Coordinates of C-alpha atoms and ligand atoms in Angstrom, one line a residue:
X21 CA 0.0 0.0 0.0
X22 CA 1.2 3.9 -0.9
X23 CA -0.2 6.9 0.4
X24 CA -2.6 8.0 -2.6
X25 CA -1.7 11.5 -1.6
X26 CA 2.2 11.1 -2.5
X27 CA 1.4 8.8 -6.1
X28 CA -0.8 12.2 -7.1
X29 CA 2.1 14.4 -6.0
X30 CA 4.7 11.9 -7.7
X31 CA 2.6 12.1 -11.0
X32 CA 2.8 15.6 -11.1
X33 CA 6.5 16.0 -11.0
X34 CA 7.1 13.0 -13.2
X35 CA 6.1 12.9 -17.1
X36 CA 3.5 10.8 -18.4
X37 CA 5.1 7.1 -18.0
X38 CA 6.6 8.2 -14.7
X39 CA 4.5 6.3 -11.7
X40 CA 3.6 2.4 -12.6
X41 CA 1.3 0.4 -10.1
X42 CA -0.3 -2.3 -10.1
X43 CA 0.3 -4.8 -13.0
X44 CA 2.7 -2.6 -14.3
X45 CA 5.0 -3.5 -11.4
X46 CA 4.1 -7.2 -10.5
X47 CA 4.6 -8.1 -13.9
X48 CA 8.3 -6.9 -13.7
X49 CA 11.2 -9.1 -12.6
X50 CA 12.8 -9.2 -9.3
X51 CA 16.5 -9.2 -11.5
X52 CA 18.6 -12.0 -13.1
X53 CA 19.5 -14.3 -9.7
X54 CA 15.6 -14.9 -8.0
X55 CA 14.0 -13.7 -10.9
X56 CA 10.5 -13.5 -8.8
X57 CA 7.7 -11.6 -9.5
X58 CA 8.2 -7.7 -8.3
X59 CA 6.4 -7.2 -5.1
X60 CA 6.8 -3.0 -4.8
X61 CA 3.7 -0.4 -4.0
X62 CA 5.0 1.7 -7.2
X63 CA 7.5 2.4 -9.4
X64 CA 8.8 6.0 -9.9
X65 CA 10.4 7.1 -13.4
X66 CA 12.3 10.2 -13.1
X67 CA 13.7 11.1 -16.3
X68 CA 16.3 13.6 -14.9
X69 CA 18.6 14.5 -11.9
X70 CA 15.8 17.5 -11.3
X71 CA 13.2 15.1 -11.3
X72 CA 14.7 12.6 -9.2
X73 CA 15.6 15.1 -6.4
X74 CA 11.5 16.1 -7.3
X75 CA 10.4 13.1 -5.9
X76 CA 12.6 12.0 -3.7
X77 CA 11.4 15.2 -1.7
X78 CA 8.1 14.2 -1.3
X79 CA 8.8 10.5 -0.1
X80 CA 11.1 12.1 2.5
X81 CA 8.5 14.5 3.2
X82 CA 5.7 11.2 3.7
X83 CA 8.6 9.1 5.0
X84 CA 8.4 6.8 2.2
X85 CA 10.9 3.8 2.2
X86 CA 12.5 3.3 -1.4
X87 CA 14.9 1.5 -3.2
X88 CA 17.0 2.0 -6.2
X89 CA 16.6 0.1 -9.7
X90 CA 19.6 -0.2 -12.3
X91 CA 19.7 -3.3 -14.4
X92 CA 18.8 -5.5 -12.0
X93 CA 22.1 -7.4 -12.2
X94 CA 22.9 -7.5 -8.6
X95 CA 23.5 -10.4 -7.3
X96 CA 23.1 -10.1 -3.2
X97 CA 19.5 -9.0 -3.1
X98 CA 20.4 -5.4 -2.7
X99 CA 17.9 -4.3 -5.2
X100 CA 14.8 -6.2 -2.9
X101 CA 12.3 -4.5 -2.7
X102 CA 9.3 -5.1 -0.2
X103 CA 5.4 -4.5 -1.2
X104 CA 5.5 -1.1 1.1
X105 CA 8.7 0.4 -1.0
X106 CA 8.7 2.4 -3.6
X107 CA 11.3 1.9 -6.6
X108 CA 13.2 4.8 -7.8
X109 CA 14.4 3.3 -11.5
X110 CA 16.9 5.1 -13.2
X111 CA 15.7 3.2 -16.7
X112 CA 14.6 6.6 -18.6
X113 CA 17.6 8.0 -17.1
X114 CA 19.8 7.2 -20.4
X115 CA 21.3 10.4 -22.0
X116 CA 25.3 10.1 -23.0
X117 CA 25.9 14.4 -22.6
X118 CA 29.6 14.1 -23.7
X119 CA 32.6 12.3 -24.8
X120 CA 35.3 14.6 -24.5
X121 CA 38.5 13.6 -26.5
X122 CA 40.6 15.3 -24.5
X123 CA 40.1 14.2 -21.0
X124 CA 39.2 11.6 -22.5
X125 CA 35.9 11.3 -20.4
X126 CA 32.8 10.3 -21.1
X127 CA 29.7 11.8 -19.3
X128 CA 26.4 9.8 -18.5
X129 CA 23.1 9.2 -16.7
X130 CA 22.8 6.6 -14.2
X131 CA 20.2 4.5 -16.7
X132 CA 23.2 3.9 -19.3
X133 CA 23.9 0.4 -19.5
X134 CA 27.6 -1.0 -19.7
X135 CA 27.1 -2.0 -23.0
X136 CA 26.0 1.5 -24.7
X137 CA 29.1 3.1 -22.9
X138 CA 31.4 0.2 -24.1
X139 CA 30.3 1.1 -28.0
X140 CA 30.6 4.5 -27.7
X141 CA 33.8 4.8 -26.3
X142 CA 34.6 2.3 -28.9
X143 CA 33.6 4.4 -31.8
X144 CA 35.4 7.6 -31.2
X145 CA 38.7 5.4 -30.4
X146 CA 38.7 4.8 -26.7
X147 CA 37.7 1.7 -23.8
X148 CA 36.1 2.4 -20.7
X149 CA 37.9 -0.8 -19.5
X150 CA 35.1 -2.0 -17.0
X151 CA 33.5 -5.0 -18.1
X152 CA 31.4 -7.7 -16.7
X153 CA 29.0 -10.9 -18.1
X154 CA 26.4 -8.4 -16.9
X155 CA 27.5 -5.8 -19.7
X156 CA 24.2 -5.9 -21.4
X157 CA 21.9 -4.9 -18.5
X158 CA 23.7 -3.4 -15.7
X159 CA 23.8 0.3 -16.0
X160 CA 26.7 2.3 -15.1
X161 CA 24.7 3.7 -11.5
X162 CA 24.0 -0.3 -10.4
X163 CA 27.7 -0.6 -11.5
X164 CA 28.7 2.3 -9.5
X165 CA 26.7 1.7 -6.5
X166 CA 28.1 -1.6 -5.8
X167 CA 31.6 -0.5 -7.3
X168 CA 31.7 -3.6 -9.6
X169 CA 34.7 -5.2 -10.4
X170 CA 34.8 -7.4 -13.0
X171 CA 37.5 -9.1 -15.8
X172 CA 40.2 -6.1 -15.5
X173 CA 40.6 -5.2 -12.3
X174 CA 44.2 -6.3 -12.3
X175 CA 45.1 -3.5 -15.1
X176 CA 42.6 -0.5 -14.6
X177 CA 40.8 -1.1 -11.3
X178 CA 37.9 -1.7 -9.7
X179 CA 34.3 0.6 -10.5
X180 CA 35.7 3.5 -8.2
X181 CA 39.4 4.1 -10.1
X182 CA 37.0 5.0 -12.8
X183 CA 34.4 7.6 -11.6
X184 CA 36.3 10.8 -11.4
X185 CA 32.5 12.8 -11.0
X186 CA 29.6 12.2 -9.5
X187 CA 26.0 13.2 -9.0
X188 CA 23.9 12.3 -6.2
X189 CA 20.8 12.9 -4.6
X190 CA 20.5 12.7 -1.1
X191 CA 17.5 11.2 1.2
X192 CA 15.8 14.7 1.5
X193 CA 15.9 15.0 -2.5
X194 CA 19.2 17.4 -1.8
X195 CA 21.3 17.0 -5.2
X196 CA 24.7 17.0 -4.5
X197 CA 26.5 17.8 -8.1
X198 CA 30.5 16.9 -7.4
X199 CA 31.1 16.6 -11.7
X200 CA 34.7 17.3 -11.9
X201 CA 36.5 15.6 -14.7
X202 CA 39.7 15.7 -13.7
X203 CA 41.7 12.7 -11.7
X204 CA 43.2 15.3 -8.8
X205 CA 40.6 17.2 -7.0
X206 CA 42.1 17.2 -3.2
X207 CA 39.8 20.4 -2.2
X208 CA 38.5 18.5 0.9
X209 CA 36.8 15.5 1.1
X210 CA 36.3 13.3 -1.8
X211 CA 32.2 12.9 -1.5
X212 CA 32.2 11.2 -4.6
X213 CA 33.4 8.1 -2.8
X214 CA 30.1 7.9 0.0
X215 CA 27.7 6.9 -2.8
X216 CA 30.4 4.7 -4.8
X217 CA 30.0 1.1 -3.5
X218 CA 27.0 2.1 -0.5
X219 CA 24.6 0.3 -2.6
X220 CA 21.9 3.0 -2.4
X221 CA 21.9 3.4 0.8
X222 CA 23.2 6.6 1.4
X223 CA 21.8 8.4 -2.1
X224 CA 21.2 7.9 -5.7
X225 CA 23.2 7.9 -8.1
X226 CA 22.2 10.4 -11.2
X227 CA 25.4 10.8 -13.4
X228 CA 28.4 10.5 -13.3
X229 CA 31.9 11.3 -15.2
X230 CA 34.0 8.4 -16.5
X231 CA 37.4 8.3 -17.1
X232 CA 38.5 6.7 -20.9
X233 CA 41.3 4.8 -21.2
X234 CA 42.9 4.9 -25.0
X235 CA 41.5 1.6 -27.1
X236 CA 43.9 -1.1 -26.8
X237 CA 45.6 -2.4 -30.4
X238 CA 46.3 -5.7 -29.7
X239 CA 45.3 -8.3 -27.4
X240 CA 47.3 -11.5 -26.7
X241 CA 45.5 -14.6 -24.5
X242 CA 46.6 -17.8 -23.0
X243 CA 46.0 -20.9 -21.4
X244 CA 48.0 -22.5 -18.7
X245 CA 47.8 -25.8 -16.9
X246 CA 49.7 -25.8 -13.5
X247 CA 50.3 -28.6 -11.7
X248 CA 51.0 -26.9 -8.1
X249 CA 48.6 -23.4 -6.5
X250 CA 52.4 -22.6 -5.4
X251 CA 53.4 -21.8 -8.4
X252 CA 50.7 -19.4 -9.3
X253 CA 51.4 -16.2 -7.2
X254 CA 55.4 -17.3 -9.1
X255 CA 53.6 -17.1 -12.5
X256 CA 51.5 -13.5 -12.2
X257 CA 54.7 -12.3 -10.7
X258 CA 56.8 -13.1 -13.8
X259 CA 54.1 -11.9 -16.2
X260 CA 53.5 -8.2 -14.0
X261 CA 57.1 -8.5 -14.3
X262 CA 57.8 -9.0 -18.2
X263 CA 54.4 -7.5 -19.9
X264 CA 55.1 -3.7 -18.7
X265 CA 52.5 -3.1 -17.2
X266 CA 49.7 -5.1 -20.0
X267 CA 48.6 -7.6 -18.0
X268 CA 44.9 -7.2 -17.9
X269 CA 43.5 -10.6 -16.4
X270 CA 44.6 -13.7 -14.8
X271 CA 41.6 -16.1 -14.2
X272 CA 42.0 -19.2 -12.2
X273 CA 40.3 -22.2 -12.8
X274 CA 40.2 -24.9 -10.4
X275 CA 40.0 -28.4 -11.7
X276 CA 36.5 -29.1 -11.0
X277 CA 35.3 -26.1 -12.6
X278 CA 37.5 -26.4 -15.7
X279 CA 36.1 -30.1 -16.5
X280 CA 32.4 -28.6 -16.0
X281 CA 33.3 -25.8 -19.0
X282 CA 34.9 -28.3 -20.5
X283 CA 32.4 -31.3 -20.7
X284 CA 28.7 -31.4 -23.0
X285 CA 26.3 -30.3 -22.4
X286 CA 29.2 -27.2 -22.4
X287 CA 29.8 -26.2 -25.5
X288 CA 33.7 -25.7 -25.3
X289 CA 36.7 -28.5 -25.9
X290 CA 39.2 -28.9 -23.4
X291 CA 42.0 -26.5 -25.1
X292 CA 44.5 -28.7 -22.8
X293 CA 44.1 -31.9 -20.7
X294 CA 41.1 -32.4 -18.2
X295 CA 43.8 -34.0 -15.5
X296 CA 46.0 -30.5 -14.0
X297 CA 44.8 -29.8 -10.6
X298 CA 44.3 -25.9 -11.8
X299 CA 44.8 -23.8 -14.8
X300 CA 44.9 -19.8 -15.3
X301 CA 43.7 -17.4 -18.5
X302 CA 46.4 -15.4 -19.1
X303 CA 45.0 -11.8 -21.0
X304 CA 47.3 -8.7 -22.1
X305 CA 46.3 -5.4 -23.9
X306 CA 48.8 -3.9 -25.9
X307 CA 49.7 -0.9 -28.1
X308 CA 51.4 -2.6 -30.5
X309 CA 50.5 -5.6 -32.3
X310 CA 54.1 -6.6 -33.0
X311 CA 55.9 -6.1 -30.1
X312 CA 53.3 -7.3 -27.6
X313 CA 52.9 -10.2 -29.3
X314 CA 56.9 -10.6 -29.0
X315 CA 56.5 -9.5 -25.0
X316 CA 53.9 -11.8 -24.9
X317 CA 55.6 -14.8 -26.6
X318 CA 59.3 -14.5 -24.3
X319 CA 57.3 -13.4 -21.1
X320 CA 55.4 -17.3 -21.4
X321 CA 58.5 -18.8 -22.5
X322 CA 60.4 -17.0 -19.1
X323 CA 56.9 -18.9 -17.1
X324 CA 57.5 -22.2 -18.9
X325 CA 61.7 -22.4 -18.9
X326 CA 61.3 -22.1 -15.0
X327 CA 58.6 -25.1 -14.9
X328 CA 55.5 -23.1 -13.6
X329 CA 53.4 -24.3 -15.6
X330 CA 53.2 -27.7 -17.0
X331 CA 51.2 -26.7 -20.3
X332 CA 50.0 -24.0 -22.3
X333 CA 48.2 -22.9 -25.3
X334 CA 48.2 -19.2 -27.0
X335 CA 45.2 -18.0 -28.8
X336 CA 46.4 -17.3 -32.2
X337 CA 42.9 -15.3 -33.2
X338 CA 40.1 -13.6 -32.5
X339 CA 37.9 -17.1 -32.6
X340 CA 40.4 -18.9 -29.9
X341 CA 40.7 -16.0 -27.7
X342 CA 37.1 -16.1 -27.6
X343 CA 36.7 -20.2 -27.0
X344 CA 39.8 -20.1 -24.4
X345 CA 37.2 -16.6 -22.6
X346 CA 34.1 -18.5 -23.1
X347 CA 35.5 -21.4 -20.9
X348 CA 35.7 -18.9 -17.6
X349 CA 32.2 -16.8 -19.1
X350 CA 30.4 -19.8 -19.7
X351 CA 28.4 -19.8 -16.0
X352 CA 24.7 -20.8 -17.0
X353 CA 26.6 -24.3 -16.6
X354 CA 26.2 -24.1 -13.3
X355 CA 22.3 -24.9 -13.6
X356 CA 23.3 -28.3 -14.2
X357 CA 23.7 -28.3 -10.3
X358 CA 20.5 -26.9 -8.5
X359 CA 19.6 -25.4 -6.5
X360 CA 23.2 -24.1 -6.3
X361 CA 24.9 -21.7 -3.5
X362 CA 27.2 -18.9 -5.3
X363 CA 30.1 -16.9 -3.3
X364 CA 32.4 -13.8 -4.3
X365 CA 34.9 -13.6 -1.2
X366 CA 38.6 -11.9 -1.2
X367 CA 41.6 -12.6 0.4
X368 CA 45.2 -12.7 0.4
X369 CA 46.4 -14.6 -2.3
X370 CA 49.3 -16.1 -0.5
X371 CA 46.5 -17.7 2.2
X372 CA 43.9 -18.9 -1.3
X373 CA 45.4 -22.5 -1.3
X374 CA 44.6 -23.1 2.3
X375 CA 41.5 -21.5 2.3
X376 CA 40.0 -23.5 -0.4
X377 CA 42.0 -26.9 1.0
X378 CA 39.9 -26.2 4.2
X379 CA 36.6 -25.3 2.5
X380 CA 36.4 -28.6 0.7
X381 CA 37.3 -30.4 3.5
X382 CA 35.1 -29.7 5.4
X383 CA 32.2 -29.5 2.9
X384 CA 33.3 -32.9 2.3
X385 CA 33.1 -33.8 5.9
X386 CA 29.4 -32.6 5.8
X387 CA 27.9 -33.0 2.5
X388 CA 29.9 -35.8 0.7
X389 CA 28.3 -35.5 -2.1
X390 CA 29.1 -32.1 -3.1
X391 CA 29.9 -30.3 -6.0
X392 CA 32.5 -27.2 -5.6
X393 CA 33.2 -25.0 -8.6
X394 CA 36.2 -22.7 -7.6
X395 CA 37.3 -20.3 -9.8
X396 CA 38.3 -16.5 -9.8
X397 CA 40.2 -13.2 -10.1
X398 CA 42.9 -14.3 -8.7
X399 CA 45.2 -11.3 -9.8
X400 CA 42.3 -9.5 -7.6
X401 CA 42.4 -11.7 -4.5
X402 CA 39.1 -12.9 -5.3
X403 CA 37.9 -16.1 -5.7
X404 CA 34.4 -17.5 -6.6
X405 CA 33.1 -20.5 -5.2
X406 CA 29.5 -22.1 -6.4
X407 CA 28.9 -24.8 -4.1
X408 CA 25.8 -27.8 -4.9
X409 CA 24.9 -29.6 -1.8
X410 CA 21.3 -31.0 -2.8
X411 CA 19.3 -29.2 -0.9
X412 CA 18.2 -25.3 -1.2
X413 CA 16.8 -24.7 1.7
X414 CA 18.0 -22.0 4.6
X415 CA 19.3 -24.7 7.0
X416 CA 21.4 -25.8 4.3
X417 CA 22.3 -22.6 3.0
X418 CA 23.3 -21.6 6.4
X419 CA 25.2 -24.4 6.4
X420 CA 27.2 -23.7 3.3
X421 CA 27.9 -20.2 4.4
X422 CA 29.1 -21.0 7.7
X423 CA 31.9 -22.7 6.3
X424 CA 32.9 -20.2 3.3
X425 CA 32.9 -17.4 5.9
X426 CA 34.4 -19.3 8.8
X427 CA 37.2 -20.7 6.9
X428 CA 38.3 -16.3 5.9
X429 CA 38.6 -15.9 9.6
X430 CA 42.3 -15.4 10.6
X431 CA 42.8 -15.2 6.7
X432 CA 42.4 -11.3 6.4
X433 CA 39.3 -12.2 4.2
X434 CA 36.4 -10.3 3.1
X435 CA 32.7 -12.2 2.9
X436 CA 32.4 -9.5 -0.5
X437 CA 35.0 -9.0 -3.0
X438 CA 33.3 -7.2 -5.9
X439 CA 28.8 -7.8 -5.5
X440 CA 28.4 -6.1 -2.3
X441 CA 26.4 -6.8 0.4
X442 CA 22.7 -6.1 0.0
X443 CA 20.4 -8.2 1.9
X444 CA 22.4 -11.6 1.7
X445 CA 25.6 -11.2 3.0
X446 CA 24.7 -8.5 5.8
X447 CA 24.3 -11.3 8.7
X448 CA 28.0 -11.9 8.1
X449 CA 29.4 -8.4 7.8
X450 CA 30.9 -8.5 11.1
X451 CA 33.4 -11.2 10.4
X452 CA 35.1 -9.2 8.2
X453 CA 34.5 -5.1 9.8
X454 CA 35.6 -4.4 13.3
X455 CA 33.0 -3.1 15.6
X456 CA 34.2 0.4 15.1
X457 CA 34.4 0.3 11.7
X458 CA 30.6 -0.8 11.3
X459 CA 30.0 1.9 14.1
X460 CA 31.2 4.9 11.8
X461 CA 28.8 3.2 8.9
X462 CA 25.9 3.5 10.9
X463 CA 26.7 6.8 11.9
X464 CA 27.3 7.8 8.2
X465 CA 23.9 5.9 7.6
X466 CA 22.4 8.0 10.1
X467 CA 23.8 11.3 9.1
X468 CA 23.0 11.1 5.5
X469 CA 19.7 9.3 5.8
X470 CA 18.0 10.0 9.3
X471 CA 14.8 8.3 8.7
X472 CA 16.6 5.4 7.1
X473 CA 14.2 5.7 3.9
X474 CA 16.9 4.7 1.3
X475 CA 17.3 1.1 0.7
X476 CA 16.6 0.0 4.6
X477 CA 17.8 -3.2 5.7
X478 CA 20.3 -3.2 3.1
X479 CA 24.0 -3.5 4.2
X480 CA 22.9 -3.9 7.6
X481 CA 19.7 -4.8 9.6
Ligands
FAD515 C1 26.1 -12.8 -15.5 C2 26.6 -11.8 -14.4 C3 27.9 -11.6 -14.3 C4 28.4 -10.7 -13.3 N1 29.7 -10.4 -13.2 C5 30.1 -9.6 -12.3 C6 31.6 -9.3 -12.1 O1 32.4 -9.9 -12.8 N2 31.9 -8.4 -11.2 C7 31.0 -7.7 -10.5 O2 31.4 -6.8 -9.7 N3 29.7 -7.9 -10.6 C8 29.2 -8.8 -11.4 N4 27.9 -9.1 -11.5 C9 26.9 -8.4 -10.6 C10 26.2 -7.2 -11.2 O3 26.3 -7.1 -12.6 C11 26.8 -5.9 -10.6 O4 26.5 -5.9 -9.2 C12 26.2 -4.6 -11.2 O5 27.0 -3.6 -10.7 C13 24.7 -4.3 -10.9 O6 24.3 -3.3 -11.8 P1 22.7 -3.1 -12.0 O7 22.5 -1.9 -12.8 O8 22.2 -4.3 -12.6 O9 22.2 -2.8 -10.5 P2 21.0 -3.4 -9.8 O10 21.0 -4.9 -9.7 O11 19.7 -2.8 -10.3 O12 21.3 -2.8 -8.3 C14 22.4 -3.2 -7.6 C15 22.5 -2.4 -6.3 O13 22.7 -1.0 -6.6 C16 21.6 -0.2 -6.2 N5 21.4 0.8 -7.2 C17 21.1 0.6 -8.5 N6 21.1 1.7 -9.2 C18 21.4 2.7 -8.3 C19 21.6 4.1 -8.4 N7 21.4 4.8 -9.6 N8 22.0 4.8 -7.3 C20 22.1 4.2 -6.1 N9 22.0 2.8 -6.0 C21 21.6 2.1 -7.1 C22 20.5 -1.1 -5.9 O14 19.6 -0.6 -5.0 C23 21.2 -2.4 -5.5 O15 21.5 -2.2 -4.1 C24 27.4 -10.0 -12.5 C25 26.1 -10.3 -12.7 C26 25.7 -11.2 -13.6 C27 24.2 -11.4 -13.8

């Protein structure tokens, strides 16, 4: 139920197309991972920052719970939505203002999906170097709320390295504009950096200014097999060491997982044996076709001569790279193993082989008939795991995260590397926050949103 008073008032400041009830919202999807039926009061449209702010006034001034809407990509239930909120989408929200060559910089609306921005930069000559599976839907304010990581982390960084403005609007409908487009901007605090990564909690993101990278001109990609987890952190350290600087991913594959990609129904062929305990994708963007591919070439070589890895192949065109990439993209595999339990945790790389030795173990020890997919951004410190135990249910899920959480604990882990919290992870937040750093959030929480109207429960209770 809404207040009818605040959907007149909403209509008003809104176009035509701005408030949806009814059908219009329970026909709508709750996003790619429950993929329910949408259970909000209403769904406000703003097609503008001024609009946004508009409304946003008048559920602060009725006290009206709401939650953000990207691309409903997320994949912690942080875009949940209960049937007494009201969703704010950013959908209409889809204006590229700028690309400006000399920056380079690209300015947007919260509504632009990945995708759009990828092509565009594309055409005048440049890479905005973020990229996900999600590309297609998410949209660069889901993106930059929950400071996604993603494939090149390693190279450019994560979401945040590559906002250098952005436009919020606060839980009284206050817009705060901080749209400077240049990298150093040390005239106090950096507020930019509350709403990346808060998850719409503490505003909403409207637009934003993102830094271009120049478009790469060549790309080199391998496949390793490596018989020993020890000789991993050896192997990234040669190739940081002799790529310059190109290194742009290095994706590890855990057996398990590579024979699943690997194996009909998948579509792919095992580039290298099925039988190495763990394999790596080895990427590189370049400036020059030539020489990188030279680099590339006596940098494997270096990995190889010293017996790091046991195997290898290189892609040698546009079609392998893409076979050897669709091995780690290929995740709808996973479905094969319902109901399934998916995790996105960080830590140290030096304690990752330990970690996961103890995480089997002990899922073993429970559930002997499990099925553990581990794989990851290991260059990042983060690993996924997707773990199949037979049953769904919230005993067993429970279950599942006690020991993926527990086993971080004295590991300098983090329960979220890259998807954020939202509504399933926020039990577990205090393993990996001290008390007083969770204080100062919910004093930030309380100072930027006093009636607790954006996104409640999200983050934490
Ligand atoms: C196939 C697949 C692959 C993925 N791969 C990766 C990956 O490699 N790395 C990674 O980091 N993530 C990955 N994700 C997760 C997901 O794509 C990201 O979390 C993405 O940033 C969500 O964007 P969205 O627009 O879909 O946001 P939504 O799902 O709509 O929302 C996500 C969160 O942001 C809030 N929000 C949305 N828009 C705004 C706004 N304008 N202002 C304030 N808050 C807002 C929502 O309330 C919610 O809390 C993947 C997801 C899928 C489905």
């Amino acid at each position: 139920m809404i207040d009818s008073q605040l959907l007149l008032a909403a209509a008003a400041v809104l176009r035509p197309g701005g408030v949806l009830t009814g059908d219009e919202v329970s026909s709508r999807s709750t996003g790619w991972i429950s993929r329910g039926s949408l259970q909000a009061a209403a769904i406000f449209r703003p097609r503008s920052t001024a609009e946004l702010s508009a409304v946003m006034k008048l559920c602060h001034a009725a006290r009206q719970p709401v939650v953000p809407h990207g691309g409903l990509t997320g994949l912690v239930e942080g875009a949940h939505a209960g049937q007494h909120e009201v969703v704010i989408s950013t959908e209409l929200m889809t204006r590229i203002e700028e690309l400006d060559e000399a920056g380079p910089t690209m300015t947007v609306e919260a509504g632009v999906v990945l995708e759009t921005i990828h092509r565009r930069a594309f055409e005048r000559g440049f890479l905005f170097p973020l990229d996900l599976g999600a590309r297609g839907s998410a949209m660069i304010g889901g993106l930059i709320s929950t400071n996604a990581g993603g494939n090149r982390v390693i190279r450019y960084g994560m979401t945040r390295n590559l906002v250098l403005g952005l436009e919020a609007v606060m839980a009284d409908g206050t817009i705060i504009s901080s749209m400077y487009p240049v990298v150093k901007n040390n005239s106090g605090y950096d507020l930019k950096h509350l709403f990346i990564g808060s998850e719409g909690t503490l505003g909403i993101v409207t637009r934003a200014i993102l830094r271009l990278q120049p478009q790469p001109r060549s790309q080199n990609t391998a496949f390793l097999a490596v018989n020993e987890f020890s000789s991993l952190p050896k192997i990234l350290n040669e190739l940081n060491a002799g790529l310059g600087g190109t290194l742009s991913a290095f994706e590890v594959m855990w057996n398990d997982f590579y024979r699943l990609m690997t194996t009909p129904p998948a579509k792919q062929h095992p580039p290298l044996p099925q039988t190495y305990p763990v394999y790596v994708l080895v990427d590189a963007l370049g400036s020059d076709e030539a020489s990188d591919r030279e680099r590339f070439s006596t940098a494997l070589e270096g990995v190889m001569d010293k017996g790091l890895a046991a195997d290898c192949v290189v892609a040698m065109n546009a079609s392998e790279r893409a076979g050897i990439w669709a091995i780690r993209d290929d995740i709808d595999q996973f479905h094969q193993y319902r109901p399934w339990f998916g995790f996105d945790i960080s830590l140290p790389i030096k304690n990752m082989d330990a970690y996961v030795t103890e995480v089997r173990e002990k899922l073993n020890a429970k559930w002997p008939d499990n099925h553990t997919f581990v794989f990851g951004h290991m260059g990042d410190g983060n690993l996924h795991l997707n773990v199949h135990v037979g049953s769904g249910d919230d005993e067993a899920r429970h279950g599942v995260e006690s020991i993926i959480y527990g086993a971080l604990e004295g590991r300098q882990g983090a329960i979220s590397a890259e998807h954020g919290v939202g509504l399933e992870k926020r039990a577990w937040l205090k393993m990996c926050r001290t008390p007083e750093e969770l204080a100062l959030m919910r004093t930030m929480k309380q100072a930027l949103d006093p009636l607790g109207i954006l996104n409640p429960g999200k983050i934490f209770a």
